[in-house]
Coordinates of C-alpha atoms and ligand atoms in Angstrom, one line a residue:
A1 CA -9.4 -20.8 78.4
P2 CA -12.1 -19.4 77.0
S3 CA -11.4 -16.5 74.4
A4 CA -13.5 -14.2 76.7
V5 CA -15.7 -14.5 80.1
V6 CA -18.5 -12.0 80.3
F7 CA -19.5 -11.1 83.4
D8 CA -22.7 -9.1 85.0
V9 CA -22.3 -6.6 87.1
D10 CA -25.5 -6.0 90.0
G11 CA -24.9 -9.3 93.0
T12 CA -22.1 -11.2 90.8
L13 CA -18.9 -8.4 90.8
A14 CA -20.2 -7.2 94.0
D15 CA -23.3 -7.3 96.6
T16 CA -25.0 -4.0 95.5
E17 CA -28.1 -4.3 96.3
R18 CA -29.3 -4.3 100.2
D19 CA -26.9 -2.1 100.8
G20 CA -26.2 0.2 97.2
H21 CA -28.7 0.3 95.0
R22 CA -32.2 0.1 98.2
V23 CA -30.7 3.0 99.7
A24 CA -30.2 4.9 97.0
F25 CA -34.7 3.6 96.1
N26 CA -35.4 4.6 99.6
R27 CA -33.7 7.9 99.7
A28 CA -34.5 9.2 96.0
F29 CA -39.1 8.0 97.3
A30 CA -37.5 9.8 100.1
E31 CA -37.1 13.3 98.0
H32 CA -39.9 13.3 96.4
G33 CA -42.2 12.9 98.6
V34 CA -43.8 9.3 98.1
D35 CA -44.5 7.1 100.7
L36 CA -42.7 4.2 100.3
H37 CA -39.9 2.2 101.6
W38 CA -38.7 -0.9 100.5
D39 CA -37.0 -3.2 103.6
E40 CA -34.6 -5.7 102.7
D41 CA -37.1 -8.4 102.7
Y42 CA -39.7 -6.7 100.4
Y43 CA -36.9 -5.9 98.1
G44 CA -35.2 -9.4 97.6
R45 CA -38.9 -10.1 96.0
L46 CA -38.8 -7.0 93.8
L47 CA -35.9 -8.8 92.3
T48 CA -37.5 -11.1 89.8
I49 CA -38.9 -6.7 88.4
T50 CA -35.6 -6.1 86.5
G51 CA -34.9 -2.2 85.4
G52 CA -34.6 -0.1 88.4
R53 CA -37.9 2.1 87.1
Q54 CA -40.1 -0.4 86.3
R55 CA -39.0 -2.3 89.6
I56 CA -41.4 1.3 91.0
A57 CA -44.2 1.4 88.1
A58 CA -44.1 -2.0 89.0
D59 CA -44.7 -1.7 93.1
L60 CA -46.7 2.0 92.1
R61 CA -49.4 -0.5 90.4
R62 CA -49.7 -2.6 93.0
R63 CA -50.8 0.2 95.3
G64 CA -53.1 0.8 93.5
V65 CA -51.7 4.3 91.2
A66 CA -52.7 4.4 88.0
G67 CA -50.5 3.2 84.9
E68 CA -50.2 6.3 83.7
E69 CA -49.0 8.3 86.5
A70 CA -47.0 5.8 88.3
D71 CA -44.8 5.5 85.0
D72 CA -44.1 8.8 85.1
V73 CA -43.3 8.9 88.5
A74 CA -41.2 6.2 89.1
A75 CA -39.5 7.9 85.5
R76 CA -38.9 10.6 88.0
V77 CA -37.6 8.7 91.4
H78 CA -35.4 6.2 89.3
A79 CA -33.6 9.3 87.7
T80 CA -32.7 10.7 91.1
K81 CA -32.2 7.2 92.3
T82 CA -29.2 7.2 89.0
R83 CA -27.8 10.3 90.4
L84 CA -27.4 8.9 94.6
F85 CA -26.5 5.7 93.7
A86 CA -23.6 7.1 91.1
A87 CA -22.5 9.0 93.6
H88 CA -22.3 6.4 96.1
A89 CA -20.7 4.4 93.2
R90 CA -17.4 6.8 92.4
S91 CA -16.9 7.1 95.9
G92 CA -14.7 3.6 95.8
T93 CA -16.5 2.3 98.8
L94 CA -18.4 -0.9 96.8
P95 CA -16.0 -4.1 97.0
P96 CA -16.3 -6.4 94.5
R97 CA -17.0 -10.0 95.7
P98 CA -14.8 -12.1 97.6
G99 CA -13.1 -14.2 95.1
V100 CA -13.2 -11.7 92.3
A101 CA -10.7 -9.9 91.8
A102 CA -8.3 -12.9 91.7
L103 CA -10.3 -15.0 89.2
V104 CA -9.8 -11.5 87.7
E105 CA -6.4 -11.7 87.6
D106 CA -6.2 -15.1 86.7
L107 CA -7.9 -14.3 83.7
R108 CA -6.4 -11.9 82.2
S109 CA -3.5 -13.4 83.7
R110 CA -3.9 -16.2 80.8
G111 CA -5.3 -13.6 77.4
V112 CA -9.2 -14.2 78.8
T113 CA -11.0 -11.3 77.4
I114 CA -13.3 -9.9 80.5
A115 CA -15.9 -7.8 79.6
V116 CA -19.2 -7.0 81.0
A117 CA -23.2 -6.9 80.2
T118 CA -25.6 -5.6 82.8
T119 CA -28.9 -4.0 82.2
G120 CA -28.7 -1.6 84.8
R121 CA -27.9 2.7 83.5
R122 CA -24.5 3.1 82.1
E123 CA -24.3 6.4 84.9
W124 CA -23.4 4.3 88.0
A125 CA -22.8 0.7 85.9
E126 CA -19.0 2.1 84.9
P127 CA -17.5 4.2 87.4
L128 CA -18.5 1.3 89.3
I129 CA -17.0 -1.4 87.2
R130 CA -13.7 0.8 86.6
N131 CA -13.6 0.8 90.4
L132 CA -14.2 -3.1 90.5
L133 CA -12.0 -4.3 87.8
G134 CA -9.2 -1.6 87.7
P135 CA -8.3 0.8 84.8
E136 CA -7.1 -2.1 81.7
P137 CA -9.4 -2.2 79.2
I138 CA -12.0 -4.4 79.4
G139 CA -13.1 -6.1 75.8
T140 CA -16.7 -4.1 75.9
A141 CA -19.3 -3.6 78.7
V142 CA -22.8 -3.5 77.5
Y143 CA -25.2 -1.1 79.4
G144 CA -29.5 -1.3 80.4
D145 CA -28.5 2.0 77.8
D146 CA -27.6 0.1 75.0
V147 CA -30.7 -2.3 74.4
D148 CA -34.2 -2.0 74.2
R149 CA -35.5 -5.0 76.4
L150 CA -33.9 -5.8 80.0
K151 CA -32.3 -9.4 81.3
P152 CA -34.3 -12.0 81.0
D153 CA -34.3 -10.7 77.6
P154 CA -31.3 -12.2 75.9
Q155 CA -30.2 -8.6 74.1
A156 CA -27.9 -7.6 76.2
Y157 CA -25.3 -10.9 76.0
K158 CA -26.1 -10.9 72.6
L159 CA -25.0 -7.6 71.5
A160 CA -21.6 -8.2 74.1
L161 CA -21.0 -11.1 71.8
R162 CA -21.8 -9.7 68.5
R163 CA -19.0 -6.1 69.3
L164 CA -16.5 -9.3 71.0
G165 CA -16.6 -10.4 67.3
L166 CA -17.4 -14.4 68.9
P167 CA -20.0 -16.9 68.5
P168 CA -21.1 -17.9 72.4
C169 CA -19.2 -21.4 72.1
M170 CA -16.3 -19.6 73.4
A171 CA -17.6 -17.2 75.5
V172 CA -18.8 -18.4 79.0
A173 CA -21.3 -16.2 81.0
V174 CA -21.3 -15.2 84.8
E175 CA -24.3 -14.2 86.5
D176 CA -25.6 -15.1 90.2
S177 CA -30.0 -14.9 89.3
G178 CA -32.5 -16.6 87.2
P179 CA -33.2 -13.9 85.5
G180 CA -29.8 -13.3 84.0
L181 CA -29.2 -16.8 84.0
R182 CA -32.5 -17.0 81.2
A183 CA -31.0 -13.9 79.8
A184 CA -26.7 -15.9 78.8
R185 CA -28.7 -18.9 78.6
G186 CA -31.0 -16.8 75.5
A187 CA -28.1 -15.7 73.8
G188 CA -26.5 -19.1 73.6
L189 CA -23.5 -19.1 76.3
A190 CA -22.5 -21.4 78.8
T191 CA -23.5 -20.0 82.4
L192 CA -21.3 -20.2 85.6
V193 CA -23.9 -19.0 89.1
V194 CA -22.2 -17.7 91.9
T195 CA -25.6 -17.1 93.9
N196 CA -26.5 -14.4 97.0
D197 CA -28.6 -13.9 99.2
Y198 CA -30.9 -12.6 97.4
T199 CA -30.7 -15.2 94.1
R200 CA -30.5 -18.4 96.4
D201 CA -33.8 -20.1 96.2
H202 CA -33.9 -19.2 92.2
D203 CA -35.2 -21.3 89.1
L204 CA -31.3 -22.1 88.1
T205 CA -32.4 -25.1 85.5
G206 CA -29.4 -25.0 82.9
A207 CA -27.1 -23.1 84.9
A208 CA -23.7 -25.2 83.6
M209 CA -22.3 -24.6 87.2
V210 CA -23.2 -23.8 90.5
R211 CA -21.8 -22.3 93.2
E212 CA -22.9 -20.2 96.3
S213 CA -18.8 -18.3 96.5
F214 CA -16.0 -17.5 93.7
D215 CA -13.9 -18.9 96.6
R216 CA -15.9 -20.9 98.8
P217 CA -14.6 -24.6 99.2
S218 CA -12.1 -23.1 96.7
P219 CA -10.7 -20.9 94.7
L220 CA -12.3 -20.7 90.7
T221 CA -10.2 -20.3 88.1
A222 CA -8.9 -19.7 84.0
A223 CA -9.3 -23.2 83.6
C224 CA -12.4 -24.4 85.2
L225 CA -14.3 -22.0 83.6
G226 CA -13.3 -23.3 79.7
S227 CA -14.4 -26.6 81.2
L228 CA -17.7 -25.1 81.1
L229 CA -17.8 -24.4 77.2
C230 CA -19.7 -26.0 74.5
Ligands
XBP1 C1 -29.9 -5.8 88.1 C2 -31.2 -5.1 88.0 C3 -30.8 -3.4 88.0 C4 -30.4 -3.1 90.0 C5 -30.7 -1.7 89.3 O1 -30.0 -6.7 87.4 O2 -32.2 -5.7 88.3 O3 -32.2 -3.1 88.2 O4 -31.2 -3.4 90.1 O5 -30.5 -0.6 88.2 P1 -29.0 -7.2 86.7 P2 -30.6 0.7 87.6 O6 -28.0 -7.8 88.3 O7 -29.6 -8.7 86.6 O8 -28.5 -7.2 85.9 O9 -31.8 0.6 88.7 O10 -30.0 1.5 87.1 O11 -32.0 0.0 86.8
MG2 MG1 -27.3 -10.0 88.9

């Protein structure tokens, strides 16, 4: 088995995007009187822009709002979105993806360190991770607040490895998307990609393994992740 497994959060540990982040963005637009509403399909296309603030600013610019004003509105709307989604995360109603809890339990029982690398904000990610992974301590958690460059930049994974004190060959990354995969590969990690409805068509070149589910057709195990190590 690997020494550590570094999990992405959004789309990987939980299906947070369609009924979670997207809804919080739309509520924040309404609270600020911004005439925007992201439907499910459109939001899926916007997911290639990582970072909620950057996603809002890019969509405003695309609709003709000038660069500086777009950044300004995006910062204010995103602060509200972060507060709304943090309350949702703390409520404990977001379940892990099927099979995640069993995999994490198998890894822990074999002494594998569990870690997290997300470029989402700590304010919501920290309580969500605690709800998804339980109260046991984890090796490290890297948040968007900890890095200058979001995924697909490898900075978040490099920082996770540095904090764990491990070379990339002793850890495996688990991701759901093309940008996440590129971030993990950029840090030299063998990467398992478990896709979801939004990421099935992403370019997943370079993944050590691609699946659509953690538990079908058979449950992913610690041994299975160990076989992906370089
Ligand atoms: C997740 C993201 C995030 C979330 C929103 O990508 O791109 O921006 O959609 O979170 P990944 P914030 O799973 O690759 O980390 O609003 O906090 O940015
Ligand atoms: Mg993800």
